[in-house]
């Protein structure tokens, strides 16, 4: 099990940095409770009948010289819908019931939420969603919780290491594309975003209208989604990075966000292999009279042909396809080589634009 595989990476990382050894019980099992509206007695307007903690982190209790891992912490501790960090029904010392003591409560909450969690980032820029923000079907959305810009994370942070290992510059990814790391999702409903890279999807205006949360690393994709998408946000009519392509001499249509990161300004991703009708219309509107190059992965030559037809039918004036030699996709080629390939193809097709 890798560390980011847990349900609540931020809490897990925090406990690990405080206690070094953390045991995970009931790995992957969700927290279960029945919520009942109660506006008379309950402080929050509802009561919570907990039937199962689900995934639980177990450490040595710091208050009673415990050496046998007797402090149990439910992964839902600190989330807004489980009454936040002040709910002591989610933490228990089975040695001496140490958390009956208000002083111990204060000091544990301080250690976990103030010291440990925030040591993962500098705190000058934090992108924070308001818990329980209303869902929208269109219009701007916010980051899914407490997120740190990649450029704000300190040295060997796993999110920086991950993008560097894939050949990208974490500072540039934040500066140009707003890529951040989600430490803690703002609600249980968005819990899958925790511990992932948050990739904003923007409209041509620059407004963030959706996001993709990418799992960092490799795992069994049948059990864990590689990308988790902002729920309820429409994506079919979006072109990734269109907002950064307004002054490029040629628009380059690629498959995925990492292809865009590799090519730089001028590339737009269709987030798949197919150009939708809405995407075609949007692309032609923004291309104005600039040429459009289709540069899909080498094994997608047939799909590239379909994309060509769709754009041609939609009225693209200057359109050409680029076939890469079998092998690496555009996202794995060095940027200078990729840009040189596009330039050469442009020269061959429309020398007046090169
Ligand atoms: Zn104890």
Coordinates of C-alpha atoms and ligand atoms in Angstrom, one line a residue:
X1 CA 0.0 0.0 0.0
X2 CA 1.4 3.4 -0.9
X3 CA 0.8 6.3 1.4
X4 CA -1.6 8.1 -1.0
X5 CA -3.8 5.0 -1.2
X6 CA -5.6 5.8 2.1
X7 CA -9.0 7.5 2.3
X8 CA -7.6 10.6 4.1
X9 CA -4.0 11.2 3.0
X10 CA -3.7 14.5 4.9
X11 CA -4.6 13.0 8.2
X12 CA -2.5 9.9 7.5
X13 CA 0.5 12.1 6.6
X14 CA 0.0 14.2 9.7
X15 CA -0.1 11.2 12.0
X16 CA 2.9 9.7 10.3
X17 CA 5.0 12.8 10.7
X18 CA 4.0 13.0 14.4
X19 CA 4.1 9.3 15.4
X20 CA 6.3 7.8 12.6
X21 CA 4.5 4.5 12.6
X22 CA 0.8 4.4 11.6
X23 CA -1.2 1.2 11.3
X24 CA -4.2 1.2 8.9
X25 CA -7.2 -0.8 9.9
X26 CA -10.2 -1.6 7.7
X27 CA -8.3 -0.1 4.7
X28 CA -10.6 1.6 2.2
X29 CA -13.8 1.1 4.2
X30 CA -16.0 4.3 4.4
X31 CA -17.2 5.9 7.6
X32 CA -20.9 5.1 8.2
X33 CA -23.4 7.1 10.2
X34 CA -27.1 8.0 10.2
X35 CA -27.8 11.7 10.2
X36 CA -31.0 12.8 11.9
X37 CA -32.3 16.4 11.8
X38 CA -32.6 17.7 15.3
X39 CA -32.9 21.5 15.6
X40 CA -33.9 21.5 19.2
X41 CA -31.1 19.7 21.1
X42 CA -28.4 19.4 18.5
X43 CA -25.9 22.2 18.2
X44 CA -25.4 21.7 14.4
X45 CA -29.0 21.1 13.7
X46 CA -28.5 17.4 13.4
X47 CA -27.3 14.4 15.3
X48 CA -25.0 11.7 14.0
X49 CA -25.5 8.0 14.9
X50 CA -22.1 6.4 14.1
X51 CA -22.4 2.8 13.1
X52 CA -18.9 2.3 11.8
X53 CA -15.6 4.2 11.8
X54 CA -14.5 2.5 8.7
X55 CA -10.8 3.1 7.9
X56 CA -8.9 3.8 11.1
X57 CA -5.4 5.0 11.8
X58 CA -3.7 3.5 14.9
X59 CA -0.8 5.0 16.7
X60 CA 0.8 5.0 20.2
X61 CA -1.0 7.4 22.5
X62 CA 1.3 10.3 23.4
X63 CA -0.4 10.9 26.7
X64 CA 0.0 7.6 28.6
X65 CA 3.4 6.1 27.7
X66 CA 1.6 3.8 25.4
X67 CA 3.8 1.4 23.3
X68 CA 1.1 -0.9 22.0
X69 CA -0.7 1.3 19.5
X70 CA -3.8 2.0 21.6
X71 CA -4.8 5.4 20.1
X72 CA -7.4 4.9 17.4
X73 CA -8.2 7.7 14.9
X74 CA -11.2 7.5 12.5
X75 CA -10.3 8.8 9.0
X76 CA -13.3 11.1 9.2
X77 CA -11.9 13.1 12.2
X78 CA -11.9 16.8 11.4
X79 CA -14.2 16.7 8.3
X80 CA -16.9 19.4 8.4
X81 CA -19.8 16.9 8.2
X82 CA -18.5 14.9 11.1
X83 CA -18.6 18.0 13.3
X84 CA -15.0 19.1 12.5
X85 CA -12.0 18.5 14.7
X86 CA -13.8 19.1 18.0
X87 CA -15.8 15.9 17.7
X88 CA -14.1 13.5 20.1
X89 CA -16.2 10.6 19.1
X90 CA -13.7 9.9 16.3
X91 CA -10.6 9.6 18.4
X92 CA -10.1 7.2 21.4
X93 CA -7.3 6.0 23.6
X94 CA -8.1 2.4 24.6
X95 CA -5.3 2.4 27.2
X96 CA -6.4 5.1 29.6
X97 CA -9.2 7.0 27.8
X98 CA -6.8 9.9 27.7
X99 CA -9.0 12.1 25.5
X100 CA -11.5 12.6 28.2
X101 CA -9.1 15.2 29.4
X102 CA -9.7 18.7 27.8
X103 CA -6.0 19.6 27.9
X104 CA -5.1 16.4 26.0
X105 CA -7.8 17.1 23.4
X106 CA -6.5 20.6 22.8
X107 CA -2.9 19.5 22.5
X108 CA -3.8 16.5 20.1
X109 CA -5.9 18.7 17.9
X110 CA -3.1 21.3 17.8
X111 CA -0.4 18.8 17.0
X112 CA -2.5 17.2 14.2
X113 CA -4.2 20.1 12.5
X114 CA -2.0 23.0 13.2
X115 CA 1.5 21.6 13.2
X116 CA 1.6 18.4 11.2
X117 CA -0.9 19.0 8.4
X118 CA 0.4 22.5 7.6
X119 CA 4.1 21.5 7.7
X120 CA 3.4 20.1 4.2
X121 CA 3.1 23.5 2.7
X122 CA 4.1 27.1 3.3
X123 CA 0.9 28.9 4.3
X124 CA 1.2 32.1 2.2
X125 CA -1.1 30.8 -0.6
X126 CA -3.8 28.4 0.2
X127 CA -6.7 27.8 -2.2
X128 CA -9.6 26.9 0.0
X129 CA -13.1 25.9 -1.0
X130 CA -15.9 26.8 1.4
X131 CA -17.3 23.6 2.9
X132 CA -20.8 22.9 1.6
X133 CA -20.5 25.3 -1.3
X134 CA -23.6 25.0 -3.4
X135 CA -23.3 22.8 -6.4
X136 CA -23.5 24.4 -9.8
X137 CA -24.3 23.0 -13.2
X138 CA -22.4 25.7 -15.0
X139 CA -20.3 28.7 -14.1
X140 CA -17.1 29.0 -12.0
X141 CA -16.2 26.4 -9.5
X142 CA -13.5 26.5 -6.8
X143 CA -10.7 24.1 -5.8
X144 CA -12.1 21.1 -4.0
X145 CA -10.7 21.8 -0.5
X146 CA -7.5 22.9 1.1
X147 CA -5.1 23.0 -1.8
X148 CA -1.5 24.2 -2.2
X149 CA 0.0 25.6 -5.4
X150 CA 2.7 23.3 -6.6
X151 CA 5.2 26.2 -6.3
X152 CA 4.4 26.7 -2.6
X153 CA 5.1 23.2 -1.5
X154 CA 8.5 22.6 0.1
X155 CA 11.4 20.7 -1.5
X156 CA 10.8 16.9 -1.6
X157 CA 7.0 17.1 -1.3
X158 CA 5.5 14.0 -3.1
X159 CA 3.4 16.2 -5.5
X160 CA 6.5 18.1 -6.7
X161 CA 8.5 14.9 -7.0
X162 CA 5.7 13.2 -8.9
X163 CA 5.5 15.9 -11.6
X164 CA 9.3 16.2 -11.8
X165 CA 9.5 12.4 -12.3
X166 CA 7.1 12.9 -15.3
X167 CA 9.4 15.5 -16.8
X168 CA 7.3 18.6 -15.9
X169 CA 8.3 21.8 -14.0
X170 CA 6.1 22.1 -10.9
X171 CA 6.6 25.9 -10.7
X172 CA 5.5 26.3 -14.4
X173 CA 2.5 24.1 -13.9
X174 CA 1.2 26.4 -11.2
X175 CA 2.1 29.6 -12.9
X176 CA 0.6 28.7 -16.3
X177 CA -2.1 26.2 -15.5
X178 CA -2.9 26.7 -11.8
X179 CA -2.0 23.1 -10.9
X180 CA -2.3 22.5 -7.1
X181 CA -2.1 19.7 -4.6
X182 CA -5.2 18.9 -2.6
X183 CA -4.3 18.3 1.0
X184 CA -7.8 17.8 2.3
X185 CA -11.1 17.8 0.4
X186 CA -13.7 20.1 1.9
X187 CA -16.4 17.4 2.2
X188 CA -16.8 13.7 2.3
X189 CA -18.5 13.8 -1.1
X190 CA -15.2 15.1 -2.7
X191 CA -13.0 12.9 -0.6
X192 CA -11.4 11.3 -3.7
X193 CA -9.8 14.6 -4.5
X194 CA -7.6 14.4 -1.3
X195 CA -4.0 13.7 -1.9
X196 CA -4.3 14.3 -5.7
X197 CA -3.1 16.8 -8.2
X198 CA -5.9 19.3 -9.0
X199 CA -5.9 20.4 -12.6
X200 CA -8.3 23.3 -13.2
X201 CA -10.3 23.3 -16.5
X202 CA -10.9 26.9 -17.6
X203 CA -13.3 28.4 -20.1
X204 CA -11.8 30.7 -22.8
X205 CA -12.5 33.6 -20.4
X206 CA -10.1 32.1 -17.9
X207 CA -12.8 31.2 -15.3
X208 CA -12.3 27.8 -13.7
X209 CA -15.4 25.8 -14.7
X210 CA -14.3 22.3 -13.7
X211 CA -11.3 20.4 -12.5
X212 CA -9.7 17.0 -12.8
X213 CA -8.0 15.4 -9.8
X214 CA -5.2 13.1 -10.9
X215 CA -4.0 10.2 -8.8
X216 CA -0.2 10.6 -8.2
X217 CA 1.6 7.4 -9.2
X218 CA 0.6 4.1 -10.6
X219 CA -2.0 1.7 -9.0
X220 CA -4.7 -0.7 -10.1
X221 CA -6.9 1.5 -12.3
X222 CA -9.7 -1.0 -12.0
X223 CA -10.1 -0.1 -8.3
X224 CA -8.9 3.5 -8.3
X225 CA -9.8 6.1 -10.9
X226 CA -6.8 7.8 -12.5
X227 CA -8.8 11.0 -12.9
X228 CA -11.6 12.0 -10.6
X229 CA -13.6 14.8 -12.2
X230 CA -15.4 17.7 -10.5
X231 CA -19.0 16.3 -10.0
X232 CA -21.8 18.1 -11.8
X233 CA -19.6 20.2 -14.0
X234 CA -20.1 19.9 -17.7
X235 CA -16.9 19.0 -19.6
X236 CA -17.9 18.0 -23.1
X237 CA -17.7 21.5 -24.5
X238 CA -14.3 22.3 -22.9
X239 CA -10.9 22.6 -24.5
X240 CA -8.1 22.5 -21.9
X241 CA -5.7 25.5 -22.1
X242 CA -7.8 27.4 -24.7
X243 CA -7.3 30.4 -22.4
X244 CA -3.6 30.3 -23.0
X245 CA -3.8 29.9 -26.8
X246 CA -5.0 33.4 -27.8
X247 CA -1.7 34.6 -29.3
X248 CA 0.0 31.4 -30.6
X249 CA 0.5 31.4 -34.4
X250 CA -0.9 27.9 -34.7
X251 CA -3.4 25.9 -32.5
X252 CA -2.3 22.4 -31.8
X253 CA -5.0 19.9 -30.8
X254 CA -3.7 17.2 -28.5
X255 CA -5.3 14.5 -26.4
X256 CA -4.6 15.2 -22.8
X257 CA -3.5 17.8 -20.3
X258 CA 0.0 16.4 -20.0
X259 CA 0.5 16.8 -23.8
X260 CA -0.4 20.5 -23.3
X261 CA 2.1 20.9 -20.4
X262 CA 4.7 19.4 -22.7
X263 CA 4.0 21.6 -25.8
X264 CA 3.3 24.8 -23.9
X265 CA 1.2 27.8 -25.1
X266 CA -0.8 27.1 -28.3
X267 CA -1.7 23.5 -27.5
X268 CA -5.3 22.7 -26.5
X269 CA -6.4 19.3 -25.2
X270 CA -9.7 17.6 -26.2
X271 CA -9.4 15.3 -23.1
X272 CA -9.8 12.1 -25.1
X273 CA -9.4 11.1 -28.7
X274 CA -12.6 12.6 -30.1
X275 CA -13.5 16.2 -31.0
X276 CA -17.1 16.9 -29.9
X277 CA -19.3 19.2 -32.0
X278 CA -19.2 21.9 -29.2
X279 CA -15.4 21.6 -29.1
X280 CA -15.1 22.0 -32.9
X281 CA -17.3 25.1 -32.9
X282 CA -15.3 26.6 -30.0
X283 CA -12.0 25.8 -31.6
X284 CA -12.9 27.4 -34.9
X285 CA -14.3 30.5 -33.2
X286 CA -11.0 31.0 -31.3
X287 CA -8.7 30.0 -34.2
X288 CA -10.1 32.9 -36.2
X289 CA -7.8 32.7 -39.2
X290 CA -5.0 30.7 -37.6
X291 CA -4.1 27.2 -38.8
X292 CA -5.1 24.2 -36.7
X293 CA -2.8 21.2 -36.3
X294 CA -4.1 17.8 -35.1
X295 CA -1.5 16.0 -33.1
X296 CA -2.9 12.9 -31.4
X297 CA -0.9 10.0 -30.0
X298 CA 0.8 7.9 -32.7
X299 CA -1.6 4.9 -32.4
X300 CA -4.7 7.2 -32.9
X301 CA -4.3 8.0 -36.6
X302 CA -7.8 6.8 -37.4
X303 CA -9.2 9.1 -34.7
X304 CA -7.1 11.9 -36.0
X305 CA -8.8 11.4 -39.3
X306 CA -12.2 11.7 -37.7
X307 CA -11.2 14.8 -35.8
X308 CA -10.0 16.3 -39.2
X309 CA -13.4 15.6 -40.8
X310 CA -15.3 17.1 -37.9
X311 CA -13.3 20.3 -37.9
X312 CA -13.3 20.6 -41.7
X313 CA -17.1 20.2 -41.7
X314 CA -17.4 22.8 -39.0
X315 CA -15.6 25.2 -41.3
X316 CA -11.9 25.2 -40.3
X317 CA -10.0 27.1 -43.0
X318 CA -6.4 26.0 -42.4
X319 CA -6.2 22.5 -41.1
X320 CA -3.6 19.7 -41.1
X321 CA -2.7 16.5 -39.3
X322 CA 0.7 15.5 -37.9
X323 CA 1.6 11.8 -37.7
X324 CA 4.2 11.0 -35.1
X325 CA 6.4 8.0 -35.6
X326 CA 5.2 5.0 -33.6
X327 CA 6.5 5.2 -30.1
X328 CA 6.2 7.9 -27.5
X329 CA 3.1 10.1 -27.4
X330 CA 3.5 13.9 -27.6
X331 CA 3.5 14.1 -23.8
X332 CA 6.8 12.2 -23.6
X333 CA 8.8 14.1 -26.2
X334 CA 11.0 17.0 -25.2
X335 CA 9.4 20.4 -25.8
X336 CA 11.9 21.7 -28.3
X337 CA 11.5 18.6 -30.5
X338 CA 7.7 18.7 -30.3
X339 CA 7.6 22.4 -31.3
X340 CA 10.1 21.7 -34.1
X341 CA 7.9 18.9 -35.5
X342 CA 4.9 21.2 -35.5
X343 CA 6.8 24.0 -37.1
X344 CA 8.1 21.7 -39.9
X345 CA 4.6 20.4 -40.6
X346 CA 3.2 23.9 -40.7
X347 CA 5.9 24.9 -43.2
X348 CA 5.0 21.9 -45.4
X349 CA 1.3 22.6 -45.3
X350 CA 0.9 26.4 -45.0
X351 CA 4.3 28.1 -45.5
X352 CA 2.6 31.5 -45.5
X353 CA 2.0 31.0 -41.7
X354 CA 5.4 29.6 -40.7
Ligands
LIG1 ZN1 -3.6 7.2 26.2

